Coordinates of C-alpha atoms in Angstrom, one line a residue:
M1 CA 38.6 73.5 0.9
G2 CA 40.1 76.4 -1.2
T3 CA 38.7 76.6 -5.0
N4 CA 41.5 75.0 -6.6
Q5 CA 40.8 72.6 -3.8
I6 CA 36.9 72.0 -5.4
E7 CA 37.7 72.0 -8.6
A8 CA 40.3 69.2 -8.2
A9 CA 38.0 66.6 -6.2
R10 CA 35.9 67.4 -9.2
W11 CA 37.3 67.3 -12.5
G12 CA 39.8 65.9 -10.9
K13 CA 43.1 65.6 -13.1
Y14 CA 41.9 67.5 -16.2
A15 CA 41.6 71.0 -12.7
T16 CA 45.0 71.9 -13.5
L17 CA 45.5 69.9 -16.9
L18 CA 43.8 71.6 -19.5
D19 CA 44.3 75.4 -19.9
P20 CA 43.1 78.4 -17.9
E21 CA 40.9 79.5 -21.2
L22 CA 39.4 76.1 -22.1
W23 CA 38.3 76.3 -19.0
D24 CA 36.5 79.3 -19.2
Y25 CA 34.8 77.5 -22.4
I26 CA 33.5 74.4 -20.2
D27 CA 31.2 76.1 -17.7
Q28 CA 30.0 77.6 -20.1
V29 CA 28.7 74.8 -22.1
N30 CA 28.1 73.1 -18.9
A31 CA 26.0 76.8 -17.8
W32 CA 24.2 75.9 -20.5
F33 CA 23.6 72.6 -20.8
P34 CA 24.6 71.0 -17.5
P35 CA 25.5 67.1 -17.7
A36 CA 22.0 66.5 -15.9
I37 CA 19.9 67.8 -19.0
V38 CA 20.2 63.6 -20.5
A39 CA 17.3 63.1 -17.9
R40 CA 14.4 65.9 -19.3
P41 CA 12.5 66.5 -22.4
I42 CA 14.4 65.9 -25.4
A43 CA 12.5 68.9 -26.5
E44 CA 13.5 70.5 -24.2
Q45 CA 17.1 69.0 -24.1
R46 CA 17.5 70.5 -27.8
A47 CA 15.8 73.9 -27.1
V48 CA 18.4 74.8 -24.3
Y49 CA 21.7 73.1 -26.5
N50 CA 20.0 75.5 -29.1
A51 CA 19.6 78.5 -27.2
M52 CA 24.0 77.3 -25.9
C53 CA 25.0 77.1 -29.8
R54 CA 23.0 81.0 -31.3
A55 CA 24.7 83.1 -27.9
F56 CA 28.9 80.8 -29.2
H57 CA 27.7 82.0 -33.0
P58 CA 30.3 84.8 -33.6
G59 CA 28.6 85.3 -37.0
R60 CA 29.1 84.9 -41.1
P61 CA 32.3 85.9 -42.3
A62 CA 31.1 88.9 -44.5
D63 CA 31.8 87.1 -48.2
V64 CA 29.5 84.4 -47.7
T65 CA 26.4 84.2 -49.5
V66 CA 24.4 81.0 -47.9
S67 CA 20.7 79.8 -49.3
D68 CA 18.4 76.7 -47.8
G69 CA 16.8 74.1 -50.1
V70 CA 15.9 70.7 -49.7
V71 CA 16.6 66.9 -51.2
A72 CA 13.7 64.8 -51.5
A73 CA 14.8 61.7 -51.4
D74 CA 12.0 58.6 -50.6
G75 CA 8.4 60.8 -50.2
R76 CA 10.2 62.7 -47.5
D77 CA 12.3 66.3 -47.9
I78 CA 15.3 66.9 -46.5
A79 CA 16.0 70.1 -45.4
I80 CA 20.0 72.1 -46.0
R81 CA 21.7 74.9 -46.1
R82 CA 24.7 76.1 -49.0
Y83 CA 27.0 78.6 -48.4
R84 CA 29.1 79.4 -51.2
L85 CA 31.8 82.2 -51.2
A86 CA 31.2 85.7 -53.4
G87 CA 32.8 85.6 -56.5
K88 CA 34.4 82.6 -56.5
A89 CA 33.9 79.8 -58.0
S90 CA 34.5 76.5 -55.6
R91 CA 36.6 74.0 -57.4
A92 CA 34.4 71.2 -54.7
I93 CA 31.4 70.9 -52.4
V94 CA 32.3 69.6 -48.9
V95 CA 29.5 67.9 -47.8
Y96 CA 29.0 68.8 -43.9
Y97 CA 27.1 66.5 -40.8
H98 CA 26.4 68.6 -37.3
G99 CA 27.0 66.7 -34.4
G100 CA 24.4 66.4 -31.3
G101 CA 24.8 62.8 -30.8
F102 CA 21.9 62.2 -32.7
V103 CA 19.3 63.2 -31.2
L104 CA 20.5 67.3 -31.3
G105 CA 21.2 69.6 -33.8
D106 CA 20.4 70.9 -37.2
L107 CA 21.0 73.3 -39.1
D108 CA 21.5 76.1 -37.4
S109 CA 23.5 75.0 -34.6
H110 CA 26.6 74.6 -37.4
D111 CA 25.9 78.0 -39.1
D112 CA 29.1 79.0 -37.9
I113 CA 31.3 76.3 -38.4
C114 CA 30.3 75.4 -42.2
A115 CA 30.1 79.3 -43.0
E116 CA 34.3 79.3 -41.9
F117 CA 34.7 76.6 -43.2
C118 CA 34.1 78.4 -46.5
A119 CA 35.3 81.9 -46.3
A120 CA 38.7 79.5 -45.5
T121 CA 38.9 77.0 -47.6
G122 CA 36.8 78.6 -50.8
S123 CA 35.1 75.6 -50.9
E124 CA 31.1 75.3 -51.2
I125 CA 29.3 73.6 -47.9
L126 CA 26.2 71.4 -48.4
S127 CA 24.7 71.4 -44.7
A128 CA 22.7 68.3 -43.7
D129 CA 19.5 68.1 -41.6
Y130 CA 18.8 64.6 -41.2
R131 CA 16.3 63.0 -38.7
L132 CA 17.4 62.5 -35.5
A133 CA 17.0 60.4 -32.8
P134 CA 14.8 59.2 -30.2
E135 CA 11.7 60.4 -33.4
H136 CA 13.8 59.0 -35.7
L137 CA 16.2 55.7 -34.9
H138 CA 19.2 54.4 -37.1
P139 CA 19.1 53.4 -40.0
A140 CA 17.3 57.0 -41.0
A141 CA 20.1 59.2 -39.9
F142 CA 22.4 57.7 -42.2
E143 CA 19.4 57.0 -44.4
D144 CA 19.0 61.0 -45.3
C145 CA 22.6 61.6 -44.9
L146 CA 23.3 59.7 -48.1
A147 CA 20.8 61.0 -49.9
V148 CA 22.5 63.8 -49.9
F149 CA 25.6 62.5 -50.7
E150 CA 24.5 61.0 -53.5
W151 CA 22.2 63.5 -55.3
V152 CA 25.6 66.5 -55.2
A153 CA 26.9 63.3 -56.8
A154 CA 24.5 63.7 -59.3
T155 CA 24.3 67.1 -59.8
S156 CA 27.8 68.5 -59.4
A157 CA 30.8 66.7 -60.8
L158 CA 33.0 68.8 -58.0
P159 CA 35.0 66.8 -56.4
I160 CA 33.4 66.0 -52.9
V161 CA 34.0 66.0 -50.0
L162 CA 32.6 64.1 -46.5
C163 CA 33.6 66.2 -43.5
G164 CA 31.4 65.0 -40.1
E165 CA 31.8 65.9 -36.3
S166 CA 30.7 63.9 -33.7
A167 CA 27.9 62.1 -34.0
G168 CA 28.1 63.9 -37.9
G169 CA 31.6 62.0 -37.8
N170 CA 30.3 58.7 -38.2
L171 CA 27.9 59.6 -41.1
A172 CA 30.3 61.5 -42.9
A173 CA 32.5 57.6 -42.4
A174 CA 29.2 55.3 -43.5
V175 CA 28.2 57.6 -45.8
A176 CA 32.0 57.0 -47.2
H177 CA 32.0 53.1 -46.3
A178 CA 28.1 52.6 -48.7
T179 CA 29.6 54.5 -51.4
R180 CA 33.3 53.6 -52.1
R181 CA 32.6 51.4 -55.2
S182 CA 30.4 53.9 -56.4
Q183 CA 31.1 56.1 -60.0
R184 CA 30.9 59.4 -58.2
R185 CA 32.6 58.6 -55.0
A186 CA 34.3 61.2 -52.5
A187 CA 37.4 62.6 -53.0
G188 CA 38.3 62.7 -49.6
Q189 CA 36.9 62.6 -45.3
V190 CA 37.6 64.7 -42.9
L191 CA 36.1 63.4 -39.6
I192 CA 36.2 65.4 -36.3
Y193 CA 36.1 64.0 -33.5
P194 CA 33.9 61.2 -34.6
E195 CA 31.8 58.2 -32.8
L196 CA 32.8 55.4 -35.1
G197 CA 31.6 52.2 -33.1
G198 CA 34.3 51.2 -31.3
E199 CA 34.2 50.4 -26.8
T200 CA 37.8 49.8 -26.1
G201 CA 41.3 51.8 -26.3
R202 CA 44.0 53.7 -24.6
S203 CA 41.5 56.5 -24.2
Y204 CA 37.8 55.1 -23.2
I205 CA 39.7 54.1 -20.1
E206 CA 41.7 57.1 -19.5
H207 CA 38.7 59.5 -20.4
A208 CA 35.6 57.8 -19.4
E209 CA 34.4 60.9 -17.5
A210 CA 36.4 63.5 -18.7
P211 CA 35.1 66.9 -19.6
L212 CA 31.5 68.0 -21.9
L213 CA 31.7 64.0 -22.8
S214 CA 31.6 61.3 -20.8
L215 CA 31.7 57.5 -21.6
S216 CA 28.3 57.5 -20.2
D217 CA 26.9 59.8 -22.6
I218 CA 28.4 58.1 -25.5
E219 CA 26.1 55.4 -24.5
F220 CA 23.4 56.9 -23.4
Y221 CA 23.4 58.7 -27.2
R222 CA 24.4 54.8 -28.4
R223 CA 21.1 53.4 -26.9
I224 CA 18.6 56.1 -27.7
R225 CA 19.2 55.9 -31.6
S226 CA 19.4 51.6 -31.6
A227 CA 16.3 50.4 -33.7
P228 CA 15.2 47.1 -31.5
G229 CA 17.5 44.0 -32.3
Q230 CA 20.4 47.0 -33.7
S231 CA 23.7 45.4 -33.9
L232 CA 26.8 46.5 -33.2
D233 CA 28.5 44.9 -35.7
D234 CA 26.6 46.8 -38.9
P235 CA 28.8 48.9 -40.7
T236 CA 26.1 51.9 -41.3
F237 CA 26.4 52.2 -37.2
S238 CA 28.9 51.2 -36.4
P239 CA 31.5 52.3 -39.2
L240 CA 34.8 50.9 -37.2
R241 CA 33.4 47.6 -37.1
D242 CA 33.3 47.0 -40.6
S243 CA 35.1 43.9 -42.1
D244 CA 36.5 45.7 -45.1
F245 CA 38.0 49.0 -45.3
T246 CA 39.6 48.7 -48.6
G247 CA 38.2 51.4 -51.5
L248 CA 38.1 54.3 -48.6
P249 CA 39.4 58.4 -49.8
P250 CA 42.0 59.5 -48.5
T251 CA 40.7 60.0 -44.9
F252 CA 42.2 62.3 -41.8
I253 CA 40.6 62.2 -38.7
I254 CA 41.5 64.4 -36.1
T255 CA 40.4 63.5 -32.1
A256 CA 41.1 65.5 -29.1
E257 CA 43.6 63.9 -26.2
C258 CA 40.5 64.3 -23.8
D259 CA 38.0 62.2 -25.1
P260 CA 37.4 59.2 -24.6
L261 CA 36.1 58.9 -28.7
S262 CA 39.9 59.9 -29.0
S263 CA 41.4 56.0 -30.1
D264 CA 38.7 55.4 -32.1
G265 CA 40.6 57.7 -34.8
E266 CA 43.5 56.2 -33.9
A267 CA 42.0 52.3 -34.4
Y268 CA 39.5 53.4 -37.8
R269 CA 43.2 55.3 -39.3
G270 CA 44.5 52.0 -38.6
R271 CA 42.6 50.0 -40.7
I272 CA 42.4 52.2 -43.4
V273 CA 46.2 52.3 -43.5
A274 CA 46.2 48.1 -42.8
A275 CA 43.9 47.9 -46.1
G276 CA 46.5 50.0 -48.2
G277 CA 44.6 53.0 -48.1
S278 CA 46.3 56.5 -46.9
A279 CA 44.8 58.1 -43.3
W280 CA 46.2 60.6 -41.1
W281 CA 45.1 60.6 -37.4
Q282 CA 45.9 63.4 -35.4
E283 CA 44.7 64.1 -31.3
E284 CA 45.3 67.6 -30.6
P285 CA 46.8 67.5 -27.2
L286 CA 45.2 68.7 -23.5
L287 CA 41.8 69.2 -26.4
V288 CA 37.8 68.9 -24.7
H289 CA 35.3 67.2 -27.4
S290 CA 33.4 69.9 -29.1
F291 CA 36.7 72.1 -28.8
L292 CA 35.4 74.0 -32.2
R293 CA 33.1 75.7 -30.8
A294 CA 36.3 77.0 -28.9
R295 CA 38.8 78.1 -31.7
N296 CA 38.4 81.6 -30.5
S297 CA 38.8 82.0 -27.5
V298 CA 40.8 78.9 -26.6
P299 CA 44.7 79.1 -28.5
R300 CA 45.1 75.2 -29.1
S301 CA 41.5 75.1 -30.4
G302 CA 42.0 78.2 -32.3
E303 CA 45.1 76.7 -34.2
A304 CA 43.2 72.8 -34.4
F305 CA 40.5 74.4 -36.4
A306 CA 43.5 76.2 -39.0
R307 CA 44.8 72.6 -39.6
I308 CA 41.0 71.2 -40.3
I309 CA 40.4 73.9 -42.8
A310 CA 43.8 73.0 -44.0
D311 CA 43.4 69.9 -44.6
I312 CA 39.6 70.1 -46.0
A313 CA 41.3 71.9 -48.4
R314 CA 44.2 69.6 -49.3
L315 CA 41.4 67.2 -50.3
G316 CA 39.2 69.4 -51.8
A317 CA 42.0 70.4 -54.5
G318 CA 42.9 67.0 -54.9
D319 CA 46.1 65.9 -52.9
E320 CA 45.5 62.5 -52.8
A321 CA 49.3 61.7 -52.4
P322 CA 49.9 59.0 -50.0
I323 CA 50.5 59.9 -45.9
C324 CA 53.1 57.9 -44.2
P325 CA 51.0 55.9 -41.3
Q326 CA 54.3 55.7 -39.8
V327 CA 55.9 59.2 -38.9
G328 CA 54.4 61.8 -36.4
E329 CA 50.5 60.4 -36.3
M330 CA 49.7 61.3 -32.9
A331 CA 50.9 65.1 -31.2
G332 CA 52.1 65.9 -27.9
R333 CA 52.8 62.1 -28.3
P334 CA 56.7 60.4 -27.7
E335 CA 56.3 58.0 -30.7
G336 CA 56.1 61.1 -32.7
G337 CA 54.7 65.0 -33.8
A338 CA 52.6 66.7 -35.5
K339 CA 53.7 66.7 -39.6
D340 CA 53.3 69.9 -42.0
R341 CA 50.3 69.3 -44.0
V342 CA 49.6 71.0 -47.1
P343 CA 46.5 73.2 -47.2
S344 CA 46.0 73.0 -50.8
E345 CA 28.6 74.6 -60.5
S346 CA 25.2 75.8 -59.0
L347 CA 23.6 72.2 -57.4
G348 CA 20.2 72.5 -59.2
F349 CA 18.2 72.3 -55.5
K350 CA 15.1 74.1 -54.3
T351 CA 15.9 77.9 -52.9
I352 CA 13.9 78.2 -50.3
R353 CA 15.0 82.4 -49.5
H354 CA 18.4 83.1 -49.8
R355 CA 20.8 84.7 -46.8
S356 CA 23.9 87.7 -46.9
G357 CA 26.5 86.3 -45.2
A358 CA 26.3 89.5 -42.8
E359 CA 22.7 89.4 -41.7

């Protein structure tokens, strides 16, 4: 059996469906973090994941300054990292929640992504280091993310944009739902291949065995963060299960076509629009979960990253114009191509140390 036949047998339709550059990225990730590692101790998983993230880190843009601090909340300190563009006043603050299945990740694992968001949008980025499972079951991560949002809302008058990737997308949406009636609600949210608590839908069937995230992986991470008796209908656990979608801020949802979670984005967009809100969903064609790390090596991923930056900038600039839910909601699908989009004081936390973007 030739190499191509072996790959086809291993990955089925994905062997020829995905671009060669994307396969190079997938192979690099699996070399660091193979699927079988989920059976290893959590500490080992985290160490390997963090090493992988460091290997993909291209360095920060030189004009981004970074400072670390803490937010005090109910007797605990939540570590945060603030990114600012040197010599430029921010027009908005993006509160960012990292991915990692609620089990992995920290301020360092997504440091490069936050720094690039800052450099490209000019917005201040505030990354939150929430508590992780299984040591801290739900609602610990949600409570930390909510506390960081509320602290930002209380200490700055700038517009706040919620942003999260994968597990962080779940947390961003949960915070948006919890704070939508507050005096200081989010100006918008950007959810990047979020896990929102769906269990059915086209992508759950078509891409149950997709590279880098399978249906069994999703089920594992849901179980590991669940407290005894956890209800999937709890909107702080599964935002898609909320019974009320009114009052939510303008929302951009970006998913990958070859990802079982993509239908979560589609369903979430539909619920917001049905409730009279503004939401826009884009399924990025022929990409897989975690594609942001491939932004520098895979053209499709780089283009998607640029669109995400435009979404963040648009919301940060206060552009809340209604987005048509009927046309162009899903790139690469017969019912419509992607629509063009318009890119568009100091916080009082305790500074621990300061880094320049060149470090």
